[in-house]
mmCIF file of C-alpha atoms and ligand atoms in Angstrom:
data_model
loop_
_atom_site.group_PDB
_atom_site.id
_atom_site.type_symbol
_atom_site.label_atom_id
_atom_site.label_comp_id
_atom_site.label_asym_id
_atom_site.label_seq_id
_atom_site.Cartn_x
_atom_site.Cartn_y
_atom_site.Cartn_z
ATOM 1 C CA UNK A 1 5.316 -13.291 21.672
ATOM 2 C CA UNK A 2 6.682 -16.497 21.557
ATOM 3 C CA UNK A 3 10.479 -17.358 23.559
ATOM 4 C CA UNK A 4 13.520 -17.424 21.188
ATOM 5 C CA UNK A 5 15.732 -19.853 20.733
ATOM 6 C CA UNK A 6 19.151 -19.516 18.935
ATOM 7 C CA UNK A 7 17.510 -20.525 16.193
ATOM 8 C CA UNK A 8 14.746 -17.586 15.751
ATOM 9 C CA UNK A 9 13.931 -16.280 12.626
ATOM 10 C CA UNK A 10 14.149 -12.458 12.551
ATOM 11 C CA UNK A 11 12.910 -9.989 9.991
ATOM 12 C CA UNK A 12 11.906 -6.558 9.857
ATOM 13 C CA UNK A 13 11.484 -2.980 8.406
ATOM 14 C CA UNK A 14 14.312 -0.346 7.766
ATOM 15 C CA UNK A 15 12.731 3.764 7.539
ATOM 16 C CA UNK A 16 13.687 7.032 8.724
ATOM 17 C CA UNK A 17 11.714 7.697 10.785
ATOM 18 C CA UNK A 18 10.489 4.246 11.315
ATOM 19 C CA UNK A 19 8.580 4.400 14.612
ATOM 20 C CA UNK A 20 4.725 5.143 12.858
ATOM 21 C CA UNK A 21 5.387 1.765 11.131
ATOM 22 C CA UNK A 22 2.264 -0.907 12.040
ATOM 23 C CA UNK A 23 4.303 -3.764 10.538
ATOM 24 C CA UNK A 24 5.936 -4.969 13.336
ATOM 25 C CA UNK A 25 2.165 -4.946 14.883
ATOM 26 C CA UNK A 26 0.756 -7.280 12.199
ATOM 27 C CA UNK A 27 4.118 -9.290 11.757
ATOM 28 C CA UNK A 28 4.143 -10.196 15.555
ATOM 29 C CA UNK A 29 0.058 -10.555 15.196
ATOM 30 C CA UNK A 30 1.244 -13.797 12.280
ATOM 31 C CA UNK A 31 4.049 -14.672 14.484
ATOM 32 C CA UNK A 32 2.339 -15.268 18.005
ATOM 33 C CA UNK A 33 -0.849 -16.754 16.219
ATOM 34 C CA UNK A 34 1.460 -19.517 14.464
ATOM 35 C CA UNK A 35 3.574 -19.878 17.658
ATOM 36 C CA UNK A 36 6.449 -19.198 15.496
ATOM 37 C CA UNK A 37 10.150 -18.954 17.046
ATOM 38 C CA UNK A 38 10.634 -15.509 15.386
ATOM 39 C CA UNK A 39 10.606 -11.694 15.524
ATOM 40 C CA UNK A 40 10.178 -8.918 13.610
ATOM 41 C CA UNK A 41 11.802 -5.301 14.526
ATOM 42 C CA UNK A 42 11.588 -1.893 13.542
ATOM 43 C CA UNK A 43 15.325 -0.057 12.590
ATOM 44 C CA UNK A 44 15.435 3.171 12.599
ATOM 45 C CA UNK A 45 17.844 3.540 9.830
ATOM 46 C CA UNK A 46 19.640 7.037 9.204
ATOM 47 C CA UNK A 47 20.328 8.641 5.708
ATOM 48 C CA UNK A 48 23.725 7.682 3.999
ATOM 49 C CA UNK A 49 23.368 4.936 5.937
ATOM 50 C CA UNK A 50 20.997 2.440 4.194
ATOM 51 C CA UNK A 51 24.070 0.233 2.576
ATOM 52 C CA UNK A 52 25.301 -0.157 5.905
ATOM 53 C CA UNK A 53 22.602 -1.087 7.495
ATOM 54 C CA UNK A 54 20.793 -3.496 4.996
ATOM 55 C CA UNK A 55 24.220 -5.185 4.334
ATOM 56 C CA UNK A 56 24.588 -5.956 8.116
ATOM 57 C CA UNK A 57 21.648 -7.345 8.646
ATOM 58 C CA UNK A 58 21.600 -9.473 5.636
ATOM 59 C CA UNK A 59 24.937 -10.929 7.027
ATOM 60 C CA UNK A 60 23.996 -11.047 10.510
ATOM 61 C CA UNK A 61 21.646 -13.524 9.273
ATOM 62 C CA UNK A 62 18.023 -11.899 8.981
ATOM 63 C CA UNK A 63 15.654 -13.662 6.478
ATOM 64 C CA UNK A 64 14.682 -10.130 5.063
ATOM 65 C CA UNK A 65 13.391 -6.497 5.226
ATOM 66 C CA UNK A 66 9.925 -4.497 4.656
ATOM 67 C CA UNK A 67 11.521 -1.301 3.013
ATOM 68 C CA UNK A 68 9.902 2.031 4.086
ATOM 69 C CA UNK A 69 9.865 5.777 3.023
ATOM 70 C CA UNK A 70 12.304 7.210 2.392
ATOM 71 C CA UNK A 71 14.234 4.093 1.113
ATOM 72 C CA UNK A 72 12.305 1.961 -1.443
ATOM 73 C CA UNK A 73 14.308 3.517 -4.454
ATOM 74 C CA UNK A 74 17.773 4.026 -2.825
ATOM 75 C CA UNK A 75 17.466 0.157 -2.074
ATOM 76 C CA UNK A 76 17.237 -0.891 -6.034
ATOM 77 C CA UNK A 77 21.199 -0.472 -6.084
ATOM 78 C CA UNK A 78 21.277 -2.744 -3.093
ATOM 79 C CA UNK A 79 19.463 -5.692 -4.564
ATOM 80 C CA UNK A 80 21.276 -8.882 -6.875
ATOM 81 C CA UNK A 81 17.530 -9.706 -8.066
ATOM 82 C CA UNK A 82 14.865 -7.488 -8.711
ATOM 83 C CA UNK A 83 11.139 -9.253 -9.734
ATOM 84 C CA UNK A 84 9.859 -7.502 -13.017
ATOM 85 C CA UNK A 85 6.894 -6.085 -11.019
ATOM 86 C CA UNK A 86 9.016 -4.046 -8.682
ATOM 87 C CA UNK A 87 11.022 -3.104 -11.409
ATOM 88 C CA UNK A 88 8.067 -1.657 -13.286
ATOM 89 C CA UNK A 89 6.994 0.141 -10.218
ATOM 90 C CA UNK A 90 10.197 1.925 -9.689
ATOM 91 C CA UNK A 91 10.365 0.671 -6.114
ATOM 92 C CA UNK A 92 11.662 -2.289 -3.673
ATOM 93 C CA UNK A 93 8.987 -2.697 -0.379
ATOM 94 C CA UNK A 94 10.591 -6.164 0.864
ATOM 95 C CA UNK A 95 13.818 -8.191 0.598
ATOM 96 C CA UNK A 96 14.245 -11.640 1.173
ATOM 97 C CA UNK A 97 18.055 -12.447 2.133
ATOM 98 C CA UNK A 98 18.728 -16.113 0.449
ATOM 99 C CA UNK A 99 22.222 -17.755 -0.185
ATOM 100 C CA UNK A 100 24.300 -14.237 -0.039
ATOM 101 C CA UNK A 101 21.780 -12.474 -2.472
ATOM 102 C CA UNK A 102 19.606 -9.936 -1.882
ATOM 103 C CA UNK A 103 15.879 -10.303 -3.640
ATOM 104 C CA UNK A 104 14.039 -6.839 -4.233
ATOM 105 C CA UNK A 105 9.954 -7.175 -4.479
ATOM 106 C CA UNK A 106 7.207 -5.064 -4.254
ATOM 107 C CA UNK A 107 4.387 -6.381 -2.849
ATOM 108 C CA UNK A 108 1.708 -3.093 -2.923
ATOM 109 C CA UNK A 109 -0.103 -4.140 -6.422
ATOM 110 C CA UNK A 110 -0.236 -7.481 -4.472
ATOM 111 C CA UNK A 111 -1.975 -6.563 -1.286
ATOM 112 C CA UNK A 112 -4.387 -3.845 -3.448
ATOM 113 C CA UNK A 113 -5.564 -6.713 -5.707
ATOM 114 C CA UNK A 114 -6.003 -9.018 -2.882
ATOM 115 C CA UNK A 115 -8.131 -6.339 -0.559
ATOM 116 C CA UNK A 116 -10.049 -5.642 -3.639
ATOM 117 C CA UNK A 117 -11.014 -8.974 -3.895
ATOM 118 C CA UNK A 118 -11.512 -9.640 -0.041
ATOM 119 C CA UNK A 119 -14.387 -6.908 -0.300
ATOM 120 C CA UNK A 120 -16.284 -9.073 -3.307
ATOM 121 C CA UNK A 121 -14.783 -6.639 -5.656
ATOM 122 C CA UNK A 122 -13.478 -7.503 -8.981
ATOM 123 C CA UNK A 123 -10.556 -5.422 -10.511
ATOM 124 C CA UNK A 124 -12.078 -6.699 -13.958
ATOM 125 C CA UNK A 125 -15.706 -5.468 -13.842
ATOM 126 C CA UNK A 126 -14.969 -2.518 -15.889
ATOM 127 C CA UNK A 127 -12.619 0.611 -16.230
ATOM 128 C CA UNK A 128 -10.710 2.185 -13.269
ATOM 129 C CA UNK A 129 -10.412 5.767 -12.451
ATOM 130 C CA UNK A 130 -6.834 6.364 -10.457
ATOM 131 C CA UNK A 131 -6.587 9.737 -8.453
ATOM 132 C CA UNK A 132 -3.010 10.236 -7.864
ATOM 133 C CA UNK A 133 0.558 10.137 -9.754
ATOM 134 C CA UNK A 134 2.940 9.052 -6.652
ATOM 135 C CA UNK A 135 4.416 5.594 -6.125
ATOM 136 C CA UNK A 136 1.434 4.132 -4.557
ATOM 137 C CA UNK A 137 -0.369 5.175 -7.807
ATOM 138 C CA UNK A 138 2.453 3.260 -9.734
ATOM 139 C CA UNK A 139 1.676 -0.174 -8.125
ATOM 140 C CA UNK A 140 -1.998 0.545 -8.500
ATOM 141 C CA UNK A 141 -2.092 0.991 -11.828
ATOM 142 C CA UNK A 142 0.791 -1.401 -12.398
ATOM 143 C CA UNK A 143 -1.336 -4.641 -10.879
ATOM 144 C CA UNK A 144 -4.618 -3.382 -12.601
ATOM 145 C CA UNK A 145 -3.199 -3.136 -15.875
ATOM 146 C CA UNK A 146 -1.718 -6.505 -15.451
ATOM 147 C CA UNK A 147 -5.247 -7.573 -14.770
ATOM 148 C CA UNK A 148 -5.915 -6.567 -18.067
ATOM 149 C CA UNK A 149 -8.062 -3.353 -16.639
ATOM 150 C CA UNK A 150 -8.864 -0.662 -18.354
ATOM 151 C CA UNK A 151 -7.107 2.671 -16.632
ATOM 152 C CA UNK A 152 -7.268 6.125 -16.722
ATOM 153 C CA UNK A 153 -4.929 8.338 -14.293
ATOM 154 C CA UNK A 154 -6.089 11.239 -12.810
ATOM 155 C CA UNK A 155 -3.879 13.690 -10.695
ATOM 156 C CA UNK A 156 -4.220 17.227 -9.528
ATOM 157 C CA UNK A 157 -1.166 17.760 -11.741
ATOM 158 C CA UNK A 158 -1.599 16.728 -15.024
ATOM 159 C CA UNK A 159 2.037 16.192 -16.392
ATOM 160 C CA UNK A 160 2.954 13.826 -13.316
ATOM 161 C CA UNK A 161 -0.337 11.966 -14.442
ATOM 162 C CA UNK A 162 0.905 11.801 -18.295
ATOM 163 C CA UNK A 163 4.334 11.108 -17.318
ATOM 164 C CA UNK A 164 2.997 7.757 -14.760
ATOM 165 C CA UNK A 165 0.310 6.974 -17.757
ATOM 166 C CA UNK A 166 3.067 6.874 -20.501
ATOM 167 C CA UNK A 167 5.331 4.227 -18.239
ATOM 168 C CA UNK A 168 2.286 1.634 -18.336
ATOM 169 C CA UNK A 169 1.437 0.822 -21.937
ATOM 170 C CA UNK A 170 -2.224 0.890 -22.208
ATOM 171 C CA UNK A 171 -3.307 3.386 -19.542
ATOM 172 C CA UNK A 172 -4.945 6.304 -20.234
ATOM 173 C CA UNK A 173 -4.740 9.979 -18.909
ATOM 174 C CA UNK A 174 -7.604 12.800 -17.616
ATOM 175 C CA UNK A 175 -7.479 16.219 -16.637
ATOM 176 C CA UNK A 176 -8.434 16.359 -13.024
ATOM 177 C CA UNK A 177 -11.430 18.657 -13.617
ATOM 178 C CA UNK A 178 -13.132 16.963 -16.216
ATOM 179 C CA UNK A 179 -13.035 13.674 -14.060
ATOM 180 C CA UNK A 180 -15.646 13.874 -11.871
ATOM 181 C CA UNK A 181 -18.018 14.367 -14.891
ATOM 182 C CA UNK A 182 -16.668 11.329 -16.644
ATOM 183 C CA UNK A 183 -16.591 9.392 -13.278
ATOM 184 C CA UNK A 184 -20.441 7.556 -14.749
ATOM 185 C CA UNK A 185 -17.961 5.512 -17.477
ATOM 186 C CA UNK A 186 -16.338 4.016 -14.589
ATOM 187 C CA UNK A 187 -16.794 0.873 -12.222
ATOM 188 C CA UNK A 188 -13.640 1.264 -9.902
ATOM 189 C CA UNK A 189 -12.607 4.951 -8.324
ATOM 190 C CA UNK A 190 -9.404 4.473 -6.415
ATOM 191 C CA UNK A 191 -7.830 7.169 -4.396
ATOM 192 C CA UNK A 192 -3.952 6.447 -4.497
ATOM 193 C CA UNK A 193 -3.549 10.563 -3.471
ATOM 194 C CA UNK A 194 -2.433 11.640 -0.171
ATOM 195 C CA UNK A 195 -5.095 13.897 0.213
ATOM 196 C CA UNK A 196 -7.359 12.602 3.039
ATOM 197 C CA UNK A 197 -4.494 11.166 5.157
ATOM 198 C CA UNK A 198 -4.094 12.336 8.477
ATOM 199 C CA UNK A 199 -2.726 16.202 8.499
ATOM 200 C CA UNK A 200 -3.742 16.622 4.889
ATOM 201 C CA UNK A 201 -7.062 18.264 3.003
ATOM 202 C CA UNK A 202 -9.622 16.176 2.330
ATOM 203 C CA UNK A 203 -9.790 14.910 -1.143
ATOM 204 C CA UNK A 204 -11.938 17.409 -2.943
ATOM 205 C CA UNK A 205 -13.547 14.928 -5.449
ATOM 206 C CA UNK A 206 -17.397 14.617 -5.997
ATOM 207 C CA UNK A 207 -19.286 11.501 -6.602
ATOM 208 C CA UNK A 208 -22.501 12.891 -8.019
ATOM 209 C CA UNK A 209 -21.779 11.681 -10.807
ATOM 210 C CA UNK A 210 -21.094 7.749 -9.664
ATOM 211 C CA UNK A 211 -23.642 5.204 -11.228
ATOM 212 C CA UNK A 212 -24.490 2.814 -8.177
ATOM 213 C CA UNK A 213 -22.120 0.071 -9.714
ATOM 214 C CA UNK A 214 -18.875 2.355 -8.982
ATOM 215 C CA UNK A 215 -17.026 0.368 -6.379
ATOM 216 C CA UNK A 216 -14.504 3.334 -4.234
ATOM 217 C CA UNK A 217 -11.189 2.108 -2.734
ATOM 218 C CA UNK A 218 -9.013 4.164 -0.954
ATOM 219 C CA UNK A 219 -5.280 3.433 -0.493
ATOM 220 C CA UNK A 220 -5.053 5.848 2.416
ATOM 221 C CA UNK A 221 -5.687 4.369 5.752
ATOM 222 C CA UNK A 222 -4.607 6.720 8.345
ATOM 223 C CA UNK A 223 -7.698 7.625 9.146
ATOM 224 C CA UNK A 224 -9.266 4.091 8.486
ATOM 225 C CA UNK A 225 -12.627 5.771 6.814
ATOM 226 C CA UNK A 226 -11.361 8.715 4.804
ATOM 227 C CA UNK A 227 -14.192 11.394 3.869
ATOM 228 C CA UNK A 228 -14.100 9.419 0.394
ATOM 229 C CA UNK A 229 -15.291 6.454 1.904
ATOM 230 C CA UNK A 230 -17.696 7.969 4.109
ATOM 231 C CA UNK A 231 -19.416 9.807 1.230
ATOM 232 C CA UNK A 232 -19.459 6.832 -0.595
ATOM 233 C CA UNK A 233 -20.707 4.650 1.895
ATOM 234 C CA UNK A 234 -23.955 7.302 1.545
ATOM 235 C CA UNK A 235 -24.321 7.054 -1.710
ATOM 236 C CA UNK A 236 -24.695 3.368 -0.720
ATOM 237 C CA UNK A 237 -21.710 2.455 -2.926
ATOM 238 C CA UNK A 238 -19.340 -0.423 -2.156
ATOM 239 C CA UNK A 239 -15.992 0.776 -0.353
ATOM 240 C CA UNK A 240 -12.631 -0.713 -0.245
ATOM 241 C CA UNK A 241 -10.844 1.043 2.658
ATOM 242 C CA UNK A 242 -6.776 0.998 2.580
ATOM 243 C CA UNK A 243 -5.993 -0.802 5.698
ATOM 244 C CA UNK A 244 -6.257 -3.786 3.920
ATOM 245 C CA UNK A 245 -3.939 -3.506 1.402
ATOM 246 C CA UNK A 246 -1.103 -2.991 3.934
ATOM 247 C CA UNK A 247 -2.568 -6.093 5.580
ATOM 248 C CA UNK A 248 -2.634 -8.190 2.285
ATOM 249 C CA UNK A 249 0.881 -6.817 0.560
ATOM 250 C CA UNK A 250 2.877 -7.676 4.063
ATOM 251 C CA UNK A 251 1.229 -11.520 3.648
ATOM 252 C CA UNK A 252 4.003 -12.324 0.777
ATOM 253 C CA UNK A 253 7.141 -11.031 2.829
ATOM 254 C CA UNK A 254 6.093 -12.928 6.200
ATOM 255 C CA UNK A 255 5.699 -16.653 3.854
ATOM 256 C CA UNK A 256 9.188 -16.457 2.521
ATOM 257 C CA UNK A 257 10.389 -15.250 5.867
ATOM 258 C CA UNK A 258 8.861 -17.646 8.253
ATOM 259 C CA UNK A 259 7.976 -20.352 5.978
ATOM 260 C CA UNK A 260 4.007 -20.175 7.174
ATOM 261 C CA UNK A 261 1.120 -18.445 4.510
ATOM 262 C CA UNK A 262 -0.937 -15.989 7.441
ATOM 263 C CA UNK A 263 -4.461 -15.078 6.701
ATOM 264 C CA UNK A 264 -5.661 -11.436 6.578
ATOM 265 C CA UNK A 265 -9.070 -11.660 9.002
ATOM 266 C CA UNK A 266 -11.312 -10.136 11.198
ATOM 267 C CA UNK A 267 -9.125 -10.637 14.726
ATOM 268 C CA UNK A 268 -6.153 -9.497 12.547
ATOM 269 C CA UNK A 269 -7.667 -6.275 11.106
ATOM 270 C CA UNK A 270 -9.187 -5.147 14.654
ATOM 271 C CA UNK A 271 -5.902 -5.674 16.321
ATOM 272 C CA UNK A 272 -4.140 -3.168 14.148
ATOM 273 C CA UNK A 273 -7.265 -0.803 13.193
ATOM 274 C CA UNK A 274 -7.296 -0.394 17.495
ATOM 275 C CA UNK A 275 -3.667 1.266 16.563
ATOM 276 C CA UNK A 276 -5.230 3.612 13.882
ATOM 277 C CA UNK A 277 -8.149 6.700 14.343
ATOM 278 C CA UNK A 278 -11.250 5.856 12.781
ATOM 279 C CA UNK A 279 -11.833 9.324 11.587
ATOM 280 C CA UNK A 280 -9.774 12.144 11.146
ATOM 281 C CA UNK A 281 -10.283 13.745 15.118
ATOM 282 C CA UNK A 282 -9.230 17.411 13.509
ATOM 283 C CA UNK A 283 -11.202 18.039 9.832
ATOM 284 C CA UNK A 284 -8.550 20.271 7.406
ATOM 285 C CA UNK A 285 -10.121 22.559 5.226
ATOM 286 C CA UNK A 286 -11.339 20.393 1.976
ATOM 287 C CA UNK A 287 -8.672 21.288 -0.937
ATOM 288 C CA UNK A 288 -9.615 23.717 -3.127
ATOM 289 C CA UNK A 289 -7.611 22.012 -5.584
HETATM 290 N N1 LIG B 301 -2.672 0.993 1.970
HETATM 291 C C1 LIG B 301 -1.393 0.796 1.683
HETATM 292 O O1 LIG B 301 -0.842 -0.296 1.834
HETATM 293 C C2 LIG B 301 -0.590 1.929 1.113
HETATM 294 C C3 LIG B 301 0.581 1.690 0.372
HETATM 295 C C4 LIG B 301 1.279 2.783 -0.137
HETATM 296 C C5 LIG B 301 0.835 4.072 0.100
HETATM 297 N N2 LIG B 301 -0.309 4.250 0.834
HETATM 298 C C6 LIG B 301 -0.819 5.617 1.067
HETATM 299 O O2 LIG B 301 -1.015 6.238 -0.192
HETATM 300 C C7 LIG B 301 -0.921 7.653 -0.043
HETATM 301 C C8 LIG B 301 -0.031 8.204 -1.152
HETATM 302 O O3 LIG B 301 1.280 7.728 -0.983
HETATM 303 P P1 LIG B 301 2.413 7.951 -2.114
HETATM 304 O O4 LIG B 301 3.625 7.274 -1.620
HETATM 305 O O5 LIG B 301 1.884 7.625 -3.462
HETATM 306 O O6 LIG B 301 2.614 9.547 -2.013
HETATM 307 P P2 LIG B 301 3.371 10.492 -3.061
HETATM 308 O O7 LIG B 301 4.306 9.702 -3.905
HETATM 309 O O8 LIG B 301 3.880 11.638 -2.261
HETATM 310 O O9 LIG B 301 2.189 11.026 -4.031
HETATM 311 C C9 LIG B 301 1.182 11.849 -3.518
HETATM 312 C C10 LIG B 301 0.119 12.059 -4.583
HETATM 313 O O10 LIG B 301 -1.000 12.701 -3.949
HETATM 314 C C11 LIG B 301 -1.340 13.860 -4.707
HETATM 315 N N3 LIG B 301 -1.905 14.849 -3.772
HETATM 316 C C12 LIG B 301 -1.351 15.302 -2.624
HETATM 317 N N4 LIG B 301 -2.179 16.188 -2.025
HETATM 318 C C13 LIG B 301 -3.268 16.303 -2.826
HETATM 319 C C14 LIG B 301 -4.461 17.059 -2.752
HETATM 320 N N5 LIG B 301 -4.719 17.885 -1.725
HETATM 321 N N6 LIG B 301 -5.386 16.924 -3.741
HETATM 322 C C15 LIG B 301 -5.135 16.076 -4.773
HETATM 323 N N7 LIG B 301 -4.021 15.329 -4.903
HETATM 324 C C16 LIG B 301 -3.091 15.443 -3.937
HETATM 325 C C17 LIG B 301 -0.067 14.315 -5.370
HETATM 326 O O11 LIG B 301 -0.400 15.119 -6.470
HETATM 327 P P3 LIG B 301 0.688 16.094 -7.164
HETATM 328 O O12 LIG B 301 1.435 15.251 -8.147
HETATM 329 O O13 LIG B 301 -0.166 17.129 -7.809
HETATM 330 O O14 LIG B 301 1.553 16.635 -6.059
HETATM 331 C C18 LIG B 301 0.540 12.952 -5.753
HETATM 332 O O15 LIG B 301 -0.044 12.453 -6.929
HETATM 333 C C19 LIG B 301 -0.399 7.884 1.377
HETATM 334 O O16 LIG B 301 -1.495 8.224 2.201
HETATM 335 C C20 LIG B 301 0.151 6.532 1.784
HETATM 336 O O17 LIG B 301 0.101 6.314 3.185
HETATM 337 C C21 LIG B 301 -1.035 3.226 1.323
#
């Protein structure tokens, strides 16, 4: 890490708990590899006590905050500005502090489109199938319906899936066990569910019925290859793995923090994949669900 001066910029994330956060990891990463004078820190910020906190560190002078679980809808009340994407979303992942006012973005549809992408895959090569109704669902579907993509939701239960699908004009809704039947209509699977994170079931979701132009992204990236993946990967289908999108969504925070664009690359995803198991180390029962 670079030496501070009095005149470091600092930034950094505000969850309860906080500690299993890898941005200050990739922030530091940008930081050292521009030689910045600058830091980013992790506060551990306890319930009832988010006001306080974010209001403190705006005035003692912080360029902004990443926004963790459980915070990124208490902190709407927080913010003067809110961009219309965020909005849309329902949730606030980073502020920037500017002039006394507090700016609420997200930045997840941002960092999925961009990993996409980074992989050779085009959100607009056909329809998207999204498993999961939760909020990173709602940036997912958010970004690839502003990409003018054709999307149908997909969630183990159906009225959360109806209820997401009727906020995003446009997207569609299918019952979870019909979908892996339709799943040949499709050229982009993307797993927004928790299900194949660390401590959860594996997502129980076939691809037998994937033409070899599905492309299969997974938002989850604790483990880094999810069973999803790895099945795809055998079906010799192109895989998007989730680490990325963290990597990708945290570049728009760090620019208007520390005045410097970083670059999500090779050195940059081994440092912080060396923080994260490759595999899950103890398999969970696959849902039955
Ligand atoms: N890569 C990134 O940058 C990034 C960004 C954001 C989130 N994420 C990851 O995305 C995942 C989801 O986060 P979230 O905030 O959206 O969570 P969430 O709001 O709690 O939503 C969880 C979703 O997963 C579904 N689900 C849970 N267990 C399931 C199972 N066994 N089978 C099928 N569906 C299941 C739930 O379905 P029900 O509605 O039926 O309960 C719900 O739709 C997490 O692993 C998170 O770490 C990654």
């Amino acid at each position: 890490m670079p030496i501070l001066s009095a005149k470091a910029r600092v930034a950094g994330v505000v969850g309860w708990p906080v500690a299993h956060s890898r941005s200050p990891l990739l922030h530091n990463f940008w930081l050292t590899r521009h030689g910045i004078d600058g830091a980013y820190l992790a506060f551990p910020v306890e319930p009832g006590k988010l006001a306080l906190a974010v209001d403190g560190l705006a005035a003692a002078g912080l360029r902004g905050l990443n926004v963790t679980i459980p915070y990124k809808e208490e902190v709407f009340g927080l913010c003067n500005e809110i961009t219309d994407f965020a909005r849309r979303v329902g949730a606030v992942n980073t502020l920037r502090f500017e002039h006394g006012k507090i700016l609420g973005d997200n930045t997840d549809g941002f960092g999925f489109i961009a990993n996409l992408r980074s992989f050779g895959v085009d959100p607009t090569m056909g329809p998207a199938m999204v498993l999961g109704a939760g909020g990173a669902a709602r940036a997912v579907v958010a970004a690839l319906r502003d990409e003018g993509v054709s999307v149908t939701v997909v969630n183990r239960t159906y009225a959360r899936a109806e209820a997401l699908a009727a906020e995003f004009p446009g997207a569609k809704v299918a019952p979870w066990d019909q979908a892996t039947e339709a799943l040949a209509d499709y050229a982009l699977l993307v797993n927004t569910s928790s299900a194949g994170m660390h401590g959860q079931p594996p997502l129980a979701f076939s691809l037998n019925r994937a033409t070899p132009m599905l492309a299969v992204a997974d938002v989850v990236y604790v483990p880094r290859e999810t069973l999803l993946l790895r099945e795809a990967v055998a079906k010799g289908l192109r895989v998007v793995p989730g680490l990325g999108m963290l990597l990708h969504q945290a570049r728009r925070g760090f620019a208007s923090w520390f005045g410097v664009e970083p670059s999500v690359d090779q050195e940059l995803i081994d440092y912080v994949a060396g923080d994260i198991p490759r595999f899950e180390d103890k398999p969970i029962e696959r849902s039955s669900s």
